[in-house]
Every structure is written in C-alpha cells, then in structure tokens.
Short mmCIF file of C-alpha atoms in Angstrom, two decimals:
data_model
loop_
_atom_site.label_atom_id
_atom_site.label_comp_id
_atom_site.label_asym_id
_atom_site.label_seq_id
_atom_site.Cartn_x
_atom_site.Cartn_y
_atom_site.Cartn_z
CA UNK W 19 57.03 -9.41 -26.54
CA UNK W 20 54.76 -9.75 -29.53
CA UNK W 21 52.92 -6.62 -30.64
CA UNK W 22 49.23 -6.90 -29.80
CA UNK W 23 46.49 -6.24 -32.33
CA UNK W 24 42.82 -5.80 -31.50
CA UNK W 25 40.33 -6.37 -34.31
CA UNK W 26 36.76 -5.09 -34.14
CA UNK W 27 34.18 -7.41 -35.69
CA UNK W 28 34.36 -10.94 -37.03
CA UNK W 29 33.11 -10.70 -40.60
CA UNK W 30 35.02 -11.88 -43.65
CA UNK W 31 37.44 -8.95 -43.72
CA UNK W 32 38.21 -9.10 -39.99
CA UNK W 33 38.79 -12.85 -40.02
CA UNK W 34 40.97 -12.61 -43.13
CA UNK W 35 43.03 -9.80 -41.59
CA UNK W 36 43.43 -11.77 -38.38
CA UNK W 37 44.86 -14.74 -40.28
CA UNK W 38 47.45 -12.67 -42.14
CA UNK W 39 48.47 -10.75 -39.02
CA UNK W 40 48.75 -13.86 -36.84
CA UNK W 41 50.83 -15.55 -39.53
CA UNK W 42 53.13 -12.49 -39.51
CA UNK W 43 53.74 -12.97 -35.78
CA UNK W 44 51.35 -10.56 -34.07
CA UNK W 45 49.25 -11.41 -31.03
CA UNK W 46 45.73 -10.98 -32.42
CA UNK W 47 42.39 -10.79 -30.60
CA UNK W 48 39.00 -10.31 -32.25
CA UNK W 49 36.17 -8.58 -30.38
CA UNK W 50 32.67 -9.39 -31.69
CA UNK W 51 29.52 -7.72 -30.35
CA UNK W 52 27.18 -10.59 -31.25
CA UNK W 53 26.96 -14.07 -29.73
CA UNK W 54 28.18 -15.72 -32.94
CA UNK W 55 30.90 -14.79 -35.40
CA UNK W 56 30.54 -13.92 -39.06
CA UNK W 57 29.22 -10.38 -39.09
CA UNK W 58 26.56 -10.19 -41.80
CA UNK W 59 27.33 -13.80 -42.76
CA UNK W 60 25.64 -15.43 -39.80
CA UNK W 61 23.31 -18.41 -39.76
CA UNK W 62 19.74 -19.08 -38.61
CA UNK W 63 18.72 -22.57 -37.51
CA UNK W 64 15.10 -23.39 -36.72
CA UNK W 65 13.04 -26.58 -36.61
CA UNK W 66 15.51 -28.56 -38.70
CA UNK W 67 15.98 -25.75 -41.26
CA UNK W 68 19.24 -23.85 -41.81
CA UNK W 69 19.48 -20.43 -43.47
CA UNK W 70 22.39 -18.17 -44.37
CA UNK W 71 21.28 -14.83 -42.91
CA UNK W 72 23.59 -12.81 -45.16
CA UNK W 73 25.49 -13.69 -48.34
CA UNK W 74 24.12 -16.63 -50.34
CA UNK W 75 26.14 -16.29 -53.59
CA UNK W 76 29.60 -17.83 -53.90
CA UNK W 77 31.29 -16.13 -56.87
CA UNK W 78 34.96 -15.63 -57.81
CA UNK W 79 36.25 -18.96 -56.46
CA UNK W 80 39.78 -17.94 -57.48
CA UNK W 81 39.79 -15.22 -54.78
CA UNK W 82 38.97 -17.80 -52.09
CA UNK W 83 41.63 -20.14 -53.50
CA UNK W 84 44.22 -17.35 -53.48
CA UNK W 85 43.37 -16.55 -49.86
CA UNK W 86 43.75 -20.11 -48.61
CA UNK W 87 46.85 -20.65 -50.76
CA UNK W 88 48.53 -17.83 -48.83
CA UNK W 89 48.45 -20.22 -45.87
CA UNK W 90 49.34 -23.37 -47.84
CA UNK W 91 45.73 -24.46 -47.61
CA UNK W 92 42.86 -25.07 -50.02
CA UNK W 93 39.14 -24.36 -49.64
CA UNK W 94 38.59 -28.12 -49.87
CA UNK W 95 40.56 -28.51 -46.63
CA UNK W 96 37.59 -26.88 -44.90
CA UNK W 97 34.44 -27.20 -47.02
CA UNK W 98 33.05 -28.94 -50.08
CA UNK W 99 32.22 -26.71 -53.03
CA UNK W 100 29.65 -27.57 -55.69
CA UNK W 101 29.21 -25.72 -58.99
CA UNK W 102 25.51 -25.08 -59.48
CA UNK W 103 23.70 -26.06 -62.66
CA UNK W 104 21.63 -24.16 -63.32
CA UNK W 105 23.45 -21.22 -61.79
CA UNK W 106 20.14 -19.37 -61.51
CA UNK W 107 16.91 -18.65 -63.34
CA UNK W 108 15.21 -15.32 -64.06
CA UNK W 109 11.43 -14.90 -64.20
CA UNK W 110 9.96 -12.23 -66.48
CA UNK W 111 6.33 -13.35 -66.37
CA UNK W 112 3.98 -16.20 -65.58
CA UNK W 113 5.70 -19.51 -66.41
CA UNK W 114 8.19 -17.40 -68.37
CA UNK W 115 11.82 -17.63 -67.30
CA UNK W 116 15.31 -17.78 -68.74
CA UNK W 117 17.68 -20.31 -67.19
CA UNK W 118 21.37 -19.52 -66.85
CA UNK W 119 23.33 -22.76 -66.87
CA UNK W 120 26.89 -23.59 -65.84
CA UNK W 121 28.93 -22.95 -69.01
CA UNK W 122 29.21 -20.08 -71.45
CA UNK W 123 28.30 -22.35 -74.37
CA UNK W 124 25.02 -23.31 -72.68
CA UNK W 125 24.31 -19.67 -71.83
CA UNK W 126 24.96 -18.71 -75.46
CA UNK W 127 22.27 -21.19 -76.53
CA UNK W 128 19.80 -19.60 -74.10
CA UNK W 129 20.63 -16.13 -75.46
CA UNK W 130 20.36 -17.33 -79.06
CA UNK W 131 16.91 -18.76 -78.36
CA UNK W 132 15.84 -15.41 -76.96
CA UNK W 133 17.50 -13.19 -79.60
CA UNK W 134 18.98 -14.75 -82.77
CA UNK W 135 22.54 -13.57 -83.30
CA UNK W 136 23.00 -12.53 -79.65
CA UNK W 137 25.44 -15.36 -78.85
CA UNK W 138 28.13 -13.78 -81.06
CA UNK W 139 27.73 -10.47 -79.23
CA UNK W 140 27.68 -12.26 -75.89
CA UNK W 141 30.99 -14.03 -76.57
CA UNK W 142 32.60 -10.72 -77.49
CA UNK W 143 31.13 -9.03 -74.40
CA UNK W 144 32.37 -11.79 -72.08
CA UNK W 145 35.83 -11.80 -73.72
CA UNK W 146 36.14 -8.11 -72.83
CA UNK W 147 34.80 -8.86 -69.35
CA UNK W 148 37.44 -11.58 -68.91
CA UNK W 149 40.18 -9.16 -69.96
CA UNK W 150 38.95 -6.70 -67.34
CA UNK W 151 38.66 -9.47 -64.74
CA UNK W 152 42.28 -10.48 -65.32
CA UNK W 153 43.38 -6.87 -64.82
CA UNK W 154 41.12 -6.10 -61.86
CA UNK W 155 41.01 -9.24 -59.77
CA UNK W 156 44.54 -10.42 -60.39
CA UNK W 157 46.12 -7.01 -59.95
CA UNK W 158 44.21 -3.76 -59.29
CA UNK W 159 42.04 -4.79 -56.36
CA UNK W 160 45.10 -5.95 -54.42
CA UNK W 161 46.28 -2.32 -54.19
CA UNK W 162 45.60 -0.47 -50.91
CA UNK W 163 43.95 2.62 -52.39
CA UNK W 164 46.71 4.93 -51.20
CA UNK W 165 47.44 6.66 -54.51
CA UNK W 166 45.69 7.27 -57.84
CA UNK W 167 48.83 5.96 -59.51
CA UNK W 168 47.79 2.45 -58.45
CA UNK W 169 45.23 2.59 -61.26
CA UNK W 170 47.76 3.62 -63.90
CA UNK W 171 49.24 0.59 -65.63
CA UNK W 172 49.87 -0.20 -69.31
CA UNK W 173 46.78 -2.42 -69.21
CA UNK W 174 44.45 0.15 -67.63
CA UNK W 175 45.62 2.97 -69.92
CA UNK W 176 44.27 0.91 -72.81
CA UNK W 177 40.97 0.61 -70.94
CA UNK W 178 40.71 4.29 -69.93
CA UNK W 179 37.54 4.93 -71.91
CA UNK W 180 35.79 2.19 -69.92
CA UNK W 181 36.06 4.25 -66.74
CA UNK W 182 33.99 7.02 -68.33
CA UNK W 183 31.21 4.98 -69.86
CA UNK W 184 28.79 2.81 -67.90
CA UNK W 185 27.50 -0.75 -67.84
CA UNK W 186 23.94 0.11 -68.84
CA UNK W 187 25.04 2.06 -71.92
CA UNK W 188 27.35 -0.72 -73.08
CA UNK W 189 24.82 -3.49 -72.53
CA UNK W 190 21.98 -1.65 -74.28
CA UNK W 191 24.26 -0.83 -77.19
CA UNK W 192 25.13 -4.50 -77.69
CA UNK W 193 21.76 -6.14 -76.91
CA UNK W 194 18.39 -5.00 -78.17
CA UNK W 195 16.48 -7.55 -76.12
CA UNK W 196 15.52 -5.95 -72.79
CA UNK W 197 15.38 -9.28 -70.97
CA UNK W 198 18.92 -10.18 -71.96
CA UNK W 199 20.08 -6.67 -71.04
CA UNK W 200 18.63 -7.03 -67.56
CA UNK W 201 20.39 -10.35 -67.06
CA UNK W 202 23.70 -8.74 -68.03
CA UNK W 203 23.05 -5.73 -65.78
CA UNK W 204 22.21 -7.93 -62.78
CA UNK W 205 25.77 -8.88 -61.64
CA UNK W 206 26.88 -5.27 -61.13
CA UNK W 207 24.15 -4.90 -58.51
CA UNK W 208 26.59 -6.78 -56.25
CA UNK W 209 28.78 -3.66 -56.49
CA UNK W 210 26.01 -1.62 -54.93
CA UNK W 211 25.11 0.93 -57.62
CA UNK W 212 22.79 1.27 -60.60
CA UNK W 213 24.23 -0.11 -63.87
CA UNK W 214 23.98 3.45 -65.23
CA UNK W 215 26.30 4.65 -62.44
CA UNK W 216 28.78 1.77 -62.64
CA UNK W 217 31.84 2.23 -64.88
CA UNK W 218 32.04 -0.07 -67.91
CA UNK W 219 35.28 -1.53 -66.58
CA UNK W 220 33.28 -3.30 -63.90
CA UNK W 221 31.77 -5.62 -66.49
CA UNK W 222 34.34 -8.06 -65.09
CA UNK W 223 31.41 -9.09 -62.88
CA UNK W 224 29.83 -10.59 -66.00
CA UNK W 225 32.86 -12.83 -66.39
CA UNK W 226 32.53 -13.84 -62.74
CA UNK W 227 28.94 -14.79 -63.55
CA UNK W 228 29.06 -16.40 -67.01
CA UNK W 229 32.75 -17.30 -67.18
CA UNK W 230 33.50 -18.70 -63.74
CA UNK W 231 30.02 -19.66 -62.60
CA UNK W 232 28.05 -19.87 -59.38
CA UNK W 233 29.05 -22.21 -56.56
CA UNK W 234 27.57 -23.41 -53.29
CA UNK W 235 29.51 -24.58 -50.22
CA UNK W 236 27.73 -27.62 -48.82
CA UNK W 237 25.89 -26.67 -45.61
CA UNK W 238 25.87 -23.03 -46.74
CA UNK W 239 28.04 -19.91 -46.88
CA UNK W 240 28.53 -20.05 -43.13
CA UNK W 241 30.95 -22.92 -43.76
CA UNK W 242 33.34 -20.36 -45.22
CA UNK W 243 33.13 -18.32 -42.01
CA UNK W 244 33.80 -21.47 -40.00
CA UNK W 245 36.77 -22.20 -42.27
CA UNK W 246 38.23 -18.75 -41.60
CA UNK W 247 37.62 -19.17 -37.88
CA UNK W 248 39.35 -22.56 -37.90
CA UNK W 249 42.34 -21.17 -39.80
CA UNK W 250 42.55 -18.11 -37.55
CA UNK W 251 42.54 -20.23 -34.41
CA UNK W 252 45.13 -22.58 -35.91
CA UNK W 253 47.32 -19.49 -36.28
CA UNK W 254 46.74 -18.43 -32.67
CA UNK W 255 43.98 -15.82 -33.00
CA UNK W 256 41.75 -15.36 -29.94
CA UNK W 257 38.05 -14.58 -30.54
CA UNK W 258 35.84 -12.92 -27.92
CA UNK W 259 32.11 -12.92 -28.71
CA UNK W 260 29.48 -10.83 -26.91
CA UNK W 261 32.14 -8.16 -26.50
CA UNK W 262 30.88 -4.91 -28.08
CA UNK W 263 33.53 -2.19 -28.22
CA UNK W 264 32.36 1.00 -26.53
CA UNK W 265 35.39 3.20 -27.06
CA UNK W 266 38.74 3.34 -28.83
CA UNK W 267 41.35 4.79 -26.48
CA UNK W 268 43.65 7.39 -28.03
CA UNK W 269 46.62 8.96 -26.22
CA UNK W 270 48.75 11.64 -27.86
CA UNK W 271 47.31 10.83 -31.27
CA UNK W 272 47.95 7.08 -31.01
CA UNK W 273 45.45 4.26 -30.59
CA UNK W 274 46.27 2.54 -27.34
CA UNK W 275 43.40 0.16 -26.67
CA UNK W 276 39.67 -0.32 -26.41
CA UNK W 277 36.93 -0.48 -23.81
CA UNK W 278 34.60 -3.47 -24.14
CA UNK W 279 31.88 -4.36 -21.63
CA UNK W 280 33.32 -1.68 -19.38
CA UNK W 281 36.78 -3.29 -19.30
CA UNK W 282 39.94 -1.73 -20.76
CA UNK W 283 42.13 -3.77 -23.11
CA UNK W 284 45.50 -2.32 -24.04
CA UNK W 285 46.66 -2.84 -27.60
CA UNK W 286 49.51 -1.68 -29.82
CA UNK W 287 47.38 -1.58 -32.97
CA UNK W 288 43.62 -1.41 -33.64
CA UNK W 289 42.02 -2.76 -36.84
CA UNK W 290 38.30 -2.20 -37.27
CA UNK W 291 36.26 -4.46 -39.50
CA UNK W 292 33.11 -3.00 -37.95
CA UNK W 293 31.07 -0.41 -39.85
CA UNK W 294 33.51 2.44 -40.68
CA UNK W 295 31.06 5.20 -39.77
CA UNK W 296 30.22 3.48 -36.46
CA UNK W 297 33.90 2.94 -35.64
CA UNK W 298 34.53 6.67 -35.88
CA UNK W 299 31.76 7.29 -33.33
CA UNK W 300 33.98 5.38 -30.87
CA UNK W 301 36.59 8.15 -31.19
CA UNK W 302 36.69 11.61 -29.67
CA UNK W 303 35.66 14.28 -32.20
CA UNK W 304 39.18 15.54 -33.06
CA UNK W 305 40.15 12.04 -34.21
CA UNK W 306 37.31 11.50 -36.68
CA UNK W 307 38.40 11.61 -40.33
CA UNK W 308 35.00 11.91 -41.95
CA UNK W 309 32.09 14.17 -40.99
CA UNK W 310 28.41 13.26 -40.96
CA UNK W 311 28.10 15.46 -44.04
CA UNK W 312 30.73 13.34 -45.82
CA UNK W 313 28.83 10.12 -45.17
CA UNK W 314 25.45 11.61 -46.09
CA UNK W 315 26.72 12.55 -49.55
CA UNK W 316 28.07 9.10 -50.40
CA UNK W 317 26.24 6.56 -52.55
CA UNK W 318 25.51 3.56 -50.39
CA UNK W 319 24.64 0.12 -51.59
CA UNK W 320 21.07 -0.94 -50.82
CA UNK W 321 19.66 -2.28 -47.64
CA UNK W 322 17.40 -5.32 -47.84
CA UNK W 323 14.18 -6.76 -46.54
CA UNK W 324 14.88 -10.45 -45.98
CA UNK W 325 12.62 -13.34 -45.09
CA UNK W 326 13.66 -16.82 -43.96
CA UNK W 327 10.79 -19.23 -44.53
CA UNK W 328 10.26 -22.89 -43.77
CA UNK W 329 7.78 -24.64 -46.11
CA UNK W 330 6.13 -27.99 -45.42
CA UNK W 331 6.49 -29.07 -49.07
CA UNK W 332 8.99 -28.76 -51.91
CA UNK W 333 8.48 -25.65 -54.03
CA UNK W 334 8.15 -26.29 -57.77
CA UNK W 335 9.43 -24.34 -60.79
CA UNK W 336 12.25 -22.58 -58.93
CA UNK W 337 16.01 -23.13 -58.72
CA UNK W 338 18.56 -22.76 -55.94
CA UNK W 339 18.89 -19.09 -57.01
CA UNK W 340 15.87 -17.49 -58.68
CA UNK W 341 15.45 -13.83 -59.69
CA UNK W 342 12.06 -12.20 -60.25
CA UNK W 343 12.32 -9.44 -62.86
CA UNK W 344 8.64 -9.40 -63.79
CA UNK W 345 8.35 -5.72 -62.85
CA UNK W 346 10.14 -2.58 -64.01
CA UNK W 347 13.87 -2.81 -63.17
CA UNK W 348 14.47 0.94 -63.60
CA UNK W 349 11.52 2.00 -61.45
CA UNK W 350 12.75 -0.12 -58.56
CA UNK W 351 16.26 1.34 -58.98
CA UNK W 352 14.82 4.87 -58.77
CA UNK W 353 13.17 3.96 -55.46
CA UNK W 354 16.58 2.90 -54.12
CA UNK W 355 18.91 5.58 -55.49
CA UNK W 356 17.00 8.60 -56.85
CA UNK W 357 13.94 9.08 -54.65
CA UNK W 358 14.40 6.76 -51.67
CA UNK W 359 11.09 5.11 -50.84
CA UNK W 360 9.52 1.69 -50.48
CA UNK W 361 9.14 0.43 -54.07
CA UNK W 362 5.57 0.02 -55.29
CA UNK W 363 6.45 -3.04 -57.36
CA UNK W 364 9.71 -4.54 -56.09
CA UNK W 365 12.03 -6.90 -57.88
CA UNK W 366 13.03 -9.70 -55.57
CA UNK W 367 15.43 -12.59 -55.28
CA UNK W 368 14.70 -16.00 -53.80
CA UNK W 369 17.11 -18.70 -52.73
CA UNK W 370 15.99 -22.27 -52.15
CA UNK W 371 19.21 -23.88 -50.91
CA UNK W 372 17.42 -27.15 -50.18
CA UNK W 373 17.16 -27.65 -53.96
CA UNK W 374 20.82 -28.70 -53.94
CA UNK W 375 21.70 -29.05 -50.25
CA UNK W 376 19.71 -31.57 -48.21
CA UNK W 377 21.26 -30.28 -44.97
CA UNK W 378 19.23 -27.05 -45.15
CA UNK W 379 15.73 -28.52 -44.75
CA UNK W 380 14.06 -31.71 -43.52
CA UNK W 381 13.21 -34.24 -46.24
CA UNK W 382 10.16 -33.27 -48.30
CA UNK W 383 10.32 -29.66 -47.05
CA UNK W 384 11.89 -26.50 -48.48
CA UNK W 385 13.98 -23.65 -47.08
CA UNK W 386 13.31 -20.31 -48.75
CA UNK W 387 15.26 -17.05 -48.44
CA UNK W 388 13.68 -13.95 -49.99
CA UNK W 389 15.36 -10.58 -50.53
CA UNK W 390 13.96 -7.22 -51.64
CA UNK W 391 16.62 -4.50 -52.21
CA UNK W 392 15.69 -1.24 -50.46
CA UNK W 393 17.11 2.24 -50.04
CA UNK W 394 19.00 2.51 -46.74
CA UNK W 395 17.49 4.76 -44.10
CA UNK W 396 13.82 4.02 -44.84
CA UNK W 397 11.20 3.66 -42.14
CA UNK W 398 11.03 -0.03 -41.17
CA UNK W 399 7.92 -1.36 -39.42
CA UNK W 400 6.39 -4.82 -38.86
CA UNK W 401 3.38 -3.72 -40.92
CA UNK W 402 5.53 -2.80 -43.93
CA UNK W 403 7.42 -6.08 -43.69
CA UNK W 404 4.13 -8.00 -43.71
CA UNK W 405 2.77 -6.00 -46.65
CA UNK W 406 5.83 -6.73 -48.75
CA UNK W 407 5.91 -10.39 -47.79
CA UNK W 408 2.36 -10.71 -49.10
CA UNK W 409 3.32 -8.87 -52.29
CA UNK W 410 6.17 -11.17 -53.20
CA UNK W 411 4.44 -14.40 -52.10
CA UNK W 412 1.38 -13.54 -54.20
CA UNK W 413 3.62 -12.98 -57.20
CA UNK W 414 5.63 -16.13 -56.51
CA UNK W 415 2.43 -18.17 -56.49
CA UNK W 416 1.21 -16.59 -59.72
CA UNK W 417 4.51 -16.69 -61.62
CA UNK W 418 5.26 -20.31 -60.74
CA UNK W 419 1.63 -21.55 -60.88
CA UNK W 420 1.35 -23.11 -57.46
CA UNK W 421 -0.10 -22.58 -54.01
CA UNK W 422 2.59 -21.66 -51.49
CA UNK W 423 1.24 -19.49 -48.66
CA UNK W 424 -0.74 -22.28 -47.03
CA UNK W 425 2.43 -24.37 -46.80
CA UNK W 426 4.38 -21.92 -44.62
CA UNK W 427 5.57 -23.44 -41.35
CA UNK W 428 7.26 -20.27 -40.09
CA UNK W 429 8.95 -17.12 -41.26
CA UNK W 430 11.54 -14.77 -39.78
CA UNK W 431 12.37 -11.33 -41.18
CA UNK W 432 15.42 -9.06 -41.17
CA UNK W 433 15.47 -5.47 -42.37
CA UNK W 434 16.89 -1.98 -41.88
CA UNK W 435 16.33 -1.82 -38.11
CA UNK W 436 18.10 -5.17 -37.70
CA UNK W 437 21.10 -4.13 -39.82
CA UNK W 438 21.46 -1.13 -37.51
CA UNK W 439 20.99 -2.99 -34.22
CA UNK W 440 23.00 -6.12 -35.12
CA UNK W 441 25.81 -4.58 -37.19
CA UNK W 442 25.80 -0.84 -36.36
CA UNK W 443 25.27 -0.42 -40.10
CA UNK W 444 25.11 3.15 -41.41
CA UNK W 445 21.42 3.80 -42.23
CA UNK W 446 20.93 0.04 -42.19
CA UNK W 447 22.78 -0.55 -45.47
CA UNK W 448 23.40 -4.20 -46.31
CA UNK W 449 26.39 -4.06 -48.66
CA UNK W 450 28.50 -1.04 -47.76
CA UNK W 451 29.45 1.80 -50.07
CA UNK W 452 28.74 1.44 -53.78
CA UNK W 453 31.55 1.21 -56.34
CA UNK W 454 30.76 4.25 -58.49
CA UNK W 455 33.48 6.09 -60.43
CA UNK W 456 33.94 8.65 -57.64
CA UNK W 457 33.96 5.92 -54.98
CA UNK W 458 36.60 3.65 -56.48
CA UNK W 459 40.05 2.68 -55.15
CA UNK W 460 41.87 5.74 -53.71
CA UNK W 461 38.56 7.68 -53.58
CA UNK W 462 37.09 5.36 -50.93
CA UNK W 463 37.57 5.83 -47.15
CA UNK W 464 41.15 4.93 -46.28
CA UNK W 465 42.45 1.72 -44.76
CA UNK W 466 44.78 3.71 -42.50
CA UNK W 467 43.51 6.51 -40.29
CA UNK W 468 44.84 9.92 -41.24
CA UNK W 469 44.31 11.27 -37.72
CA UNK W 470 45.17 8.40 -35.37
CA UNK W 471 48.39 6.45 -35.52
CA UNK W 472 48.05 2.67 -35.18
CA UNK W 473 44.36 2.72 -36.24
CA UNK W 474 43.26 0.86 -39.38
CA UNK W 475 40.02 -0.07 -41.11
CA UNK W 476 38.91 -2.97 -43.28
CA UNK W 477 35.68 -4.15 -44.89
CA UNK W 478 33.06 -3.06 -47.38
CA UNK W 479 33.15 0.68 -46.63
CA UNK W 480 36.81 0.87 -47.53
CA UNK W 481 39.06 -0.68 -50.21
CA UNK W 482 38.30 -2.47 -52.50
CA UNK W 483 34.51 -2.47 -51.94
CA UNK W 484 31.35 -4.47 -51.23
CA UNK W 485 30.96 -8.23 -51.55
CA UNK W 486 32.49 -11.34 -49.99
CA UNK W 487 35.57 -11.72 -52.25
CA UNK W 488 36.44 -7.98 -51.91
CA UNK W 489 36.09 -8.34 -48.13
CA UNK W 490 38.66 -11.15 -48.10
CA UNK W 491 40.94 -8.96 -50.19
CA UNK W 492 40.36 -5.99 -47.86
CA UNK W 493 41.57 -8.12 -44.95
CA UNK W 494 44.79 -8.87 -46.80
CA UNK W 495 45.30 -5.23 -47.78
CA UNK W 496 44.95 -3.89 -44.25
CA UNK W 497 47.22 -6.62 -42.88
CA UNK W 498 49.86 -5.72 -45.46
CA UNK W 499 49.67 -2.05 -44.41
CA UNK W 500 49.98 -2.91 -40.73
CA UNK W 501 53.01 -5.13 -41.43
CA UNK W 502 54.56 -2.39 -43.57
CA UNK W 503 54.20 0.30 -40.88
CA UNK W 504 54.83 -1.87 -37.80
CA UNK W 505 57.68 -4.23 -38.48
CA UNK W 506 58.16 -6.79 -35.73
#
C-alpha cells in the first residue's frame, strides 16, 4: 500500500510539493477550499477580459526551469514565455517617467541619462547582486531552514557584513539620485519588508530585475498554475476543490487525517500549504507550535487593495507594468510598517497585460490591474475602496495626460477582507511573512511541526519566504523532508 498524503491548499507551493511527492511514489490528494485552484494566483474572467487576481510578475525564470527540469520537462512544454521590453516604467511626475528596458546595457543608458556616471556604479552594484544571486538562488534557498549552519559556507562567510547592513543604506551610498535609488529599492518590496529592514545580501533581487529581466506567460500567470496542475495530474495527484478543511485529526501526537465538509479522510501524512497561522487553528491547543503573541510580533508583508478594471479604449503612455512613485516612498512605507494606517498619498502599481497579450482584453479595449500596498489588519470598507480608487485614477489621468474614468466598463476590487475570507490569510496579508534579518532561513516558522508527527507546512509563511519562485522552492523543500522522514 502506498503511503497517503493530504495537502491543504492548491497554491504554488502545494502544487509543487504534490508533484515531488507523487513522483516519489506517494498517493497524494489536494484539498482546496475554493472552487478553482491556484490559491492567491487565481484568475478573473469577465466580459471578454481576463485578469490575474494575484501575482502578475514573472521573475527568476531559472527557478521555474529548475522545477520543471526535475520532472524532465520544460516550461515551454506547458506555456509560452515572452521577455518584456520594456520590463516596466516608473512615473515620478506628470509626463515624467523612467523606462527600464530588457538588458543591463539599455538600463545603464537610462541611468546615465538621469545621473552622469551612474552606469559605472550600476554595473558594480549588479555584479555584486549577481554574486549574491548565484549563492542564494542556486544554493542557500534550497536548504530547509533546520539549522543556522545552513547559512555558513565559504561563500557566505565572505559576505557576512552584508547580513548586517541594509539595502537602503547601500543604495543611497552608491546613488545620489533619489529616483534611481527608488528604482533600485523597488525589487526588495517583493520580499515584504522596507529596504531599510532588508539585509544587503538580498540585493540579489536587483539581479533578478536588471540581470535576468521580466517575463510574461502568454494568457497570464494562471498558465503556470495550470501547468503545475497538469503535471501533478500526470503524476497521479488527485485534486478536490470546494473542500475546506475543518480539522486536522491528531491521535497520540501523530497527524492521522482531516475533516473536510464534515467527512473524515484518513491520511498517513499531512502537508499544509494553507496559511500557517490558520492551519494551526485546525489543531487542538496542545499541538499548536506558535502562539497568537508569536504571530502578532512578526513583520508581515503588506496586504493590498486591488482593482480589476475593463476599459473601453486603449490606455496611452503606460506599459505592461507601470509603477507610480510620484509621492513620498518613505511616507507610504511608514503607513505600512511603522504606524499602520491607510496611506494619505499611496504609491501604486498598474498592470496593463493587454499591452502585450491580446488574450486579456477584446480588441481596442484595455485590461487594467491596480495595486496599492497596505498594512495588514486595517479596516476595509467599500467606502474606503472607492475613495482610493478615485485617488489613483485621478493621478493616473493627470500623470499620463489623458481622460480615463469615463472609459471604465466595469471594475472589481479585492482587499483585506477578501484575503481573509478567500485564503484564511493572517490579518489579510497578501505576501506572507517578510524576509527581515530575524525572519530569515532557520528563524522562520518550521517546515516540520515540532509538536505533531507527520505534519508539515509549506508556502510563504515558512522557508524560504514570500514570492512565486520561493513558493515553488518551498514545495520542493517540504517534499524532500517528507521523503527523508518517511521512506517508502
């Protein structure tokens, strides 16, 4: 008899784990509470428009390639990937933006135009970022976070000082131009913390940005979820949607099964890719590893206010990915991390996938996705959502010199309350737990339960951290631990 494994959730980490475990010979079943798979990476279709509800950035293509290679596959077996040029543009004022193109040489020219002499500093900065990327992504992040010794290698010893400085300090030391500094600080926001709280070593995100570039899977990021689903099912994984898990059954300190929709399912091993905090609420009190006090003291990545908008015309003067940094970066960060509140003047991000992907909007129309980062746990009301939609649309019209509001066909929103109801997300966070120095590697919540045998966790609240590529890696790490502790 094959050992049975039950996986909670069907996001990137859960699907990745299911593939590795099925390949290893386990009988794997995924239980998903929602009607469709993908976790945060779901899709919205409306009136001929298609939107990625969650992740819209495809970075670190080598991580995806490494994943599929583990199964003698390639991403191109499942979806078509396009490198974007420009990768994105950044607005700092009315008709005033810097465009980031698809090669480092082109980006150097943009920097040089903004600050003479900056291209030399940029090349040095990115060379260091590449060195860190090679150490981190090819080695460190594939450790399970069991021991601090995982971080001690000849390469990391040489980089020790970079764990005790921060991105903001390094960037400001190298670049006098505030606009260029903000562009270089932007990628670490994917790690969930302020640049001033993110160790210098994490500048490898700048290499992911400027060195490797920004990609787009045709028909959207959901194609990657469908690829993982297809691979999982090829390997024999069973997926049950609309099956929320109500309880994890523990007997004599061992996970024995789950209850979903009132029905009991026995299982030899449980792996949860659902929200870590929520998963522990499915356990009796003696089996919880982390208290409410523990979670409340952690630095969480932001939540988000998102809008999905159909326009009846093509929007001018924007790119597939467009950032709006025309307000104070630091003030918005304070409203997220220092004094949690709705920001008075929010930065925002807009994605117009129909700029490069005709499948996302009818001809002559435009699909727009808008995101405002927010502190998790804020009060979320329809009135606040409407107020902030007006704020960013007014600015979009002004900054890009065009009328937009009157061309809206429809809009849908998604915010803190939805992250909680749809994903059981702790305080409605969107990206998990931030990668600060004290929340890195072995200092993050563990992949393997310390209190319940046969219970494991994966995803953005555990190792290695937030983001789509780390989630794929997390799925591999938890599968490796299960295989190590439960030989067939």
